[in-house]
Structure formats: structure tokens, C-alpha cells
GROMACS .gro file of C-alpha atoms in nm:
model
  183
    1MET     CA    1   0.075  -0.406   0.231
    2LEU     CA    2  -0.090  -0.738   0.158
    3LYS     CA    3  -0.372  -0.945   0.295
    4GLU     CA    4  -0.370  -1.321   0.278
    5PRO     CA    5  -0.566  -1.408  -0.041
    6ARG     CA    6  -0.856  -1.593   0.121
    7PRO     CA    7  -1.208  -1.575  -0.024
    8GLY     CA    8  -1.422  -1.343   0.183
    9ARG     CA    9  -1.119  -1.189   0.358
   10VAL     CA   10  -0.960  -0.996   0.071
   11LYS     CA   11  -1.107  -0.761  -0.193
   12THR     CA   12  -1.460  -0.803  -0.058
   13ARG     CA   13  -1.601  -0.510  -0.257
   14LEU     CA   14  -1.467  -0.672  -0.574
   15GLY     CA   15  -1.602  -1.004  -0.445
   16ARG     CA   16  -1.955  -0.865  -0.434
   17ASP     CA   17  -1.924  -0.810  -0.812
   18ILE     CA   18  -1.735  -1.120  -0.928
   19GLY     CA   19  -1.764  -1.361  -0.634
   20MET     CA   20  -1.535  -1.399  -0.335
   21ILE     CA   21  -1.336  -1.686  -0.487
   22GLY     CA   22  -1.282  -1.488  -0.807
   23ALA     CA   23  -1.173  -1.180  -0.612
   24ALA     CA   24  -0.922  -1.379  -0.405
   25TRP     CA   25  -0.790  -1.548  -0.721
   26TRP     CA   26  -0.754  -1.210  -0.895
   27PHE     CA   27  -0.571  -1.059  -0.596
   28ARG     CA   28  -0.331  -1.352  -0.560
   29HIS     CA   29  -0.232  -1.338  -0.927
   30GLN     CA   30  -0.223  -0.958  -0.939
   31VAL     CA   31   0.012  -0.949  -0.639
   32ALA     CA   32   0.235  -1.225  -0.779
   33GLY     CA   33   0.293  -1.019  -1.093
   34LEU     CA   34   0.336  -0.698  -0.895
   35LEU     CA   35   0.599  -0.851  -0.668
   36ARG     CA   36   0.794  -0.978  -0.969
   37ARG     CA   37   0.790  -0.628  -1.118
   38LEU     CA   38   0.882  -0.446  -0.796
   39ASP     CA   39   1.157  -0.680  -0.675
   40ASP     CA   40   1.433  -0.438  -0.775
   41PRO     CA   41   1.786  -0.383  -0.641
   42ARG     CA   42   1.725  -0.007  -0.603
   43TRP     CA   43   1.516  -0.064  -0.289
   44HIS     CA   44   1.450  -0.318  -0.016
   45LEU     CA   45   1.109  -0.481  -0.067
   46VAL     CA   46   0.934  -0.587   0.256
   47LEU     CA   47   0.586  -0.741   0.275
   48ALA     CA   48   0.362  -0.597   0.546
   49VAL     CA   49   0.114  -0.883   0.586
   50ALA     CA   50  -0.227  -0.943   0.742
   51PRO     CA   51  -0.351  -1.130   0.927
   52ASP     CA   52  -0.031  -1.112   1.123
   53HIS     CA   53   0.032  -1.482   1.190
   54ALA     CA   54  -0.117  -1.629   0.872
   55GLY     CA   55   0.063  -1.371   0.660
   56GLN     CA   56   0.397  -1.451   0.821
   57ILE     CA   57   0.373  -1.819   0.728
   58SER     CA   58   0.178  -1.786   0.403
   59ARG     CA   59   0.296  -1.977   0.098
   60ALA     CA   60   0.106  -1.737  -0.130
   61TRP     CA   61   0.395  -1.488  -0.136
   62PRO     CA   62   0.759  -1.540  -0.237
   63ALA     CA   63   0.959  -1.695   0.046
   64HIS     CA   64   1.268  -1.482  -0.019
   65LEU     CA   65   1.092  -1.155   0.069
   66PRO     CA   66   1.100  -1.048   0.435
   67ARG     CA   67   0.767  -1.000   0.610
   68ILE     CA   68   0.644  -0.785   0.893
   69PRO     CA   69   0.300  -0.797   1.055
   70GLN     CA   70   0.065  -0.506   0.989
   71GLY     CA   71  -0.078  -0.529   1.341
   72PRO     CA   72  -0.419  -0.415   1.464
   73GLY     CA   73  -0.627  -0.110   1.381
   74ASP     CA   74  -0.760   0.068   1.079
   75LEU     CA   75  -0.558   0.137   0.766
   76GLY     CA   76  -0.410   0.453   0.915
   77ASP     CA   77  -0.301   0.272   1.231
   78ARG     CA   78  -0.133   0.001   1.026
   79MET     CA   79   0.041   0.234   0.779
   80GLY     CA   80   0.147   0.466   1.061
   81ARG     CA   81   0.301   0.173   1.248
   82ILE     CA   82   0.504   0.078   0.940
   83LEU     CA   83   0.624   0.435   0.890
   84ARG     CA   84   0.724   0.462   1.255
   85THR     CA   85   0.899   0.126   1.295
   86MET     CA   86   1.097   0.067   0.976
   87PRO     CA   87   1.470   0.145   0.994
   88PRO     CA   88   1.559   0.514   0.940
   89GLY     CA   89   1.542   0.652   0.587
   90PRO     CA   90   1.282   0.690   0.315
   91VAL     CA   91   0.991   0.445   0.306
   92CYS     CA   92   0.713   0.406   0.052
   93ILE     CA   93   0.406   0.190   0.117
   94VAL     CA   94   0.189   0.050  -0.162
   95GLY     CA   95  -0.103  -0.188  -0.180
   96GLY     CA   96  -0.125  -0.496  -0.396
   97ASP     CA   97  -0.425  -0.394  -0.605
   98ILE     CA   98  -0.265  -0.148  -0.852
   99PRO     CA   99  -0.237  -0.324  -1.191
  100GLY     CA  100  -0.046  -0.042  -1.363
  101LEU     CA  101   0.222  -0.009  -1.094
  102GLY     CA  102   0.581  -0.064  -1.202
  103PRO     CA  103   0.936   0.015  -1.090
  104ALA     CA  104   0.942   0.354  -1.266
  105HIS     CA  105   0.650   0.472  -1.047
  106ILE     CA  106   0.830   0.368  -0.729
  107ASP     CA  107   1.153   0.529  -0.847
  108ARG     CA  108   0.974   0.860  -0.915
  109ALA     CA  109   0.804   0.848  -0.573
  110PHE     CA  110   1.138   0.798  -0.395
  111GLY     CA  111   1.280   1.079  -0.609
  112LEU     CA  112   1.008   1.316  -0.487
  113LEU     CA  113   1.120   1.251  -0.130
  114GLY     CA  114   1.441   1.439  -0.210
  115ALA     CA  115   1.254   1.771  -0.201
  116HIS     CA  116   0.947   1.670   0.004
  117ASP     CA  117   0.880   1.528   0.350
  118ALA     CA  118   0.601   1.301   0.228
  119VAL     CA  119   0.468   1.175  -0.103
  120PHE     CA  120   0.131   1.038  -0.210
  121GLY     CA  121   0.032   0.855  -0.527
  122PRO     CA  122  -0.321   0.974  -0.601
  123ALA     CA  123  -0.596   0.746  -0.733
  124PRO     CA  124  -0.889   0.876  -0.942
  125ASP     CA  125  -1.142   0.790  -0.668
  126GLY     CA  126  -0.993   1.035  -0.415
  127GLY     CA  127  -0.778   0.775  -0.242
  128TYR     CA  128  -0.417   0.686  -0.304
  129TRP     CA  129  -0.204   0.390  -0.404
  130LEU     CA  130   0.120   0.504  -0.236
  131VAL     CA  131   0.226   0.693   0.072
  132GLY     CA  132   0.589   0.763   0.146
  133MET     CA  133   0.789   0.963   0.396
  134LYS     CA  134   1.149   1.084   0.404
  135ARG     CA  135   1.165   1.004   0.777
  136THR     CA  136   1.450   1.233   0.878
  137ALA     CA  137   1.235   1.294   1.187
  138PRO     CA  138   0.960   1.080   1.342
  139PRO     CA  139   0.623   1.108   1.166
  140PRO     CA  140   0.397   1.362   1.337
  141ALA     CA  141   0.149   1.240   1.597
  142THR     CA  142  -0.131   1.371   1.372
  143LEU     CA  143  -0.039   1.126   1.092
  144PHE     CA  144  -0.363   0.973   0.949
  145ARG     CA  145  -0.577   1.129   1.223
  146ASN     CA  146  -0.941   1.191   1.117
  147VAL     CA  147  -0.901   1.029   0.774
  148ARG     CA  148  -1.222   0.910   0.608
  149TRP     CA  149  -1.097   0.583   0.456
  150SER     CA  150  -1.237   0.412   0.145
  151GLY     CA  151  -1.387   0.726   0.003
  152GLU     CA  152  -1.328   1.039  -0.198
  153HIS     CA  153  -1.168   1.223   0.095
  154ALA     CA  154  -0.894   0.975   0.189
  155LEU     CA  155  -0.614   1.161   0.007
  156SER     CA  156  -0.716   1.513   0.112
  157ASP     CA  157  -0.771   1.401   0.474
  158SER     CA  158  -0.433   1.223   0.481
  159ILE     CA  159  -0.253   1.530   0.346
  160ALA     CA  160  -0.434   1.744   0.605
  161SER     CA  161  -0.301   1.512   0.878
  162LEU     CA  162   0.053   1.631   0.794
  163PRO     CA  163   0.040   2.006   0.864
  164GLY     CA  164   0.357   2.198   0.784
  165LEU     CA  165   0.516   1.915   0.584
  166ARG     CA  166   0.618   1.949   0.221
  167ILE     CA  167   0.396   1.707   0.024
  168GLY     CA  168   0.476   1.572  -0.323
  169LEU     CA  169   0.231   1.399  -0.553
  170ALA     CA  170   0.347   1.101  -0.757
  171ASP     CA  171   0.181   0.955  -1.066
  172ARG     CA  172  -0.195   0.905  -1.069
  173LEU     CA  173  -0.278   0.533  -1.090
  174ASN     CA  174  -0.593   0.324  -1.064
  175ASP     CA  175  -0.652   0.071  -0.790
  176VAL     CA  176  -0.912  -0.204  -0.810
  177ASP     CA  177  -1.208  -0.184  -0.575
  178SER     CA  178  -1.489  -0.320  -0.795
  179ALA     CA  179  -1.537  -0.505  -1.124
  180ALA     CA  180  -1.564  -0.168  -1.305
  181ASP     CA  181  -1.200  -0.101  -1.203
  182LEU     CA  182  -1.060  -0.421  -1.355
  183PRO     CA  183  -0.828  -0.363  -1.654
   0.00000   0.00000   0.00000
């Protein structure tokens, strides 16, 4: 999931620390490296972009990668839409602000879906950098209901929104929300 790297529209919490232009520059270059690392023949990489129209035509991201719009709503609405509308089979969603993320992390997350219905990649701040689902059945209607986003309860609330499902936890990785998180 990616936002168009425009100052003041992406990584605004980081922008309060280092400036909006610096935050947009960091995000654009972070994502460029991430996409190079994750473009792997073991999976089909699709960019879920926002804003919908600008992201579809953006020249910031590699032209060879397919794009889908994230659509309206909060983070849960947008991730839920992706999990409900992608072709059948396992799907993992990641953000672009995880500097330590590499193909081995994605491979392990998909591997966890063999024995679990859903997988999360925890972050130290109580959130998560990855959510994935096996998708042998439609995601439950409760998916991402009552999640307190951007805080210490995001992971626990998201897991609670999947009652009765087998949940796996992938590697713990850091995301970047503020200057203190920068590597």
C-alpha cells in the first residue's frame, strides 16, 4: 500500500520532525528500494495506490508493476477492500515505510499461511507492518472493526476482529513514523 510521495500528503508525522519535503523525499526513495527488493518471482507484486487517480498514473513507481486503487475510508476499510477483491488465494499487504523488509520476511509470512488463516507482522509500537490472509473463504464481516489505528492497540484490535481464526505472527520489524524511527 503506497501513497503518492507528495509533501504534506505522505508521512506527515515524520514531516513534522524533518520537514514535509524531506519526509516525501525519504518515502519516495525508501519505497523505490523496497520495490526493487520485493519484486520477486515467488509472488505477484501489486501496488495498492492512493490517491486513487494520481496513484494510477504516477511516475514515482515502476511502470511495470500493476496498480489498484485503495479507495475511500480508513486504513481498515482500504486493507479490507484489498483482501476481499484480490483474486482467490493467499494475499499479504505491506506498507512502504519498513526499511528492514526483504523477500525472506515475505516468504516467511506466506509460509505461515499454510497453518494459519491470517498472519500479522508486528511492529514494536503495537502496530504491524504486514497483514495477510489465506482467503480460502471470504474474510469475516468483523475484519478491522473497532480497530484503534496509529496506536499501541492496532495489532491487538486487528487480531480481535478475527474471532475464531488461526492467527500467525511473522517477524517483528520497525516502521518509520517519526525521525526517531529512521535507521
